[in-house]
């Protein structure tokens, strides 16, 4: 299926580029016929055909179609605009030089345009690769900044965080509790991916002893955690 699709695309491309070449020849010949009607010197027609060759080289892939148009333009010029008209014969032998130069110029334009398009394609590919590398470098820079910020908040060296990230070492319980406290996340969510990441509302349960001080102490601890998170945000902004 992929092979048939590739053949279909190739056939469509060949048909389109052939149509461009024939269309350019028809338009150039039509313009030359119009100028010939007004008795313009037919040597000026060569410039129009050269322009058609250049446009064909720009809008088609490779240089085959523009080179074929060069040959077709020589034949068309000979057939329509040299005496005797509407034959491939010519009376003036100097036309041989004209035909030869026209063919050489057309093929040269085709080759040069193809090389320029090829170079532009290489430049565009290099620019895309440069943008990709720059994007990856920016991602790495942002990652390093984030790790430095987390390292500062957790009071943990970057080397230790790097070992945790690579899986070389496993974080201890104190580190996990510190992460959950500072970033206000659930240990169950952090370790196992279950439950909610953050609780929307918190209740302050009684310790069962019946005293009034336990809920107050729990509330103070929660306020202290909130203050620590705010300080952590300020520190990140300060060291950013």
CSV table of N, CA and C in Angstrom, one decimal, residues 51 87 136 179:
chain,number,residue,atom,x,y,z
A,51,UNK,N,13.1,33.9,-19.7
A,51,UNK,CA,12.3,34.1,-18.5
A,51,UNK,C,11.4,32.9,-18.2
A,87,UNK,N,8.0,25.7,-40.1
A,87,UNK,CA,8.9,24.6,-40.4
A,87,UNK,C,10.1,24.7,-39.5
A,136,UNK,N,16.5,22.7,22.8
A,136,UNK,CA,16.9,21.6,23.7
A,136,UNK,C,17.9,22.3,24.8
A,179,UNK,N,9.9,16.9,51.3
A,179,UNK,CA,9.2,17.3,50.0
A,179,UNK,C,7.7,17.4,50.2
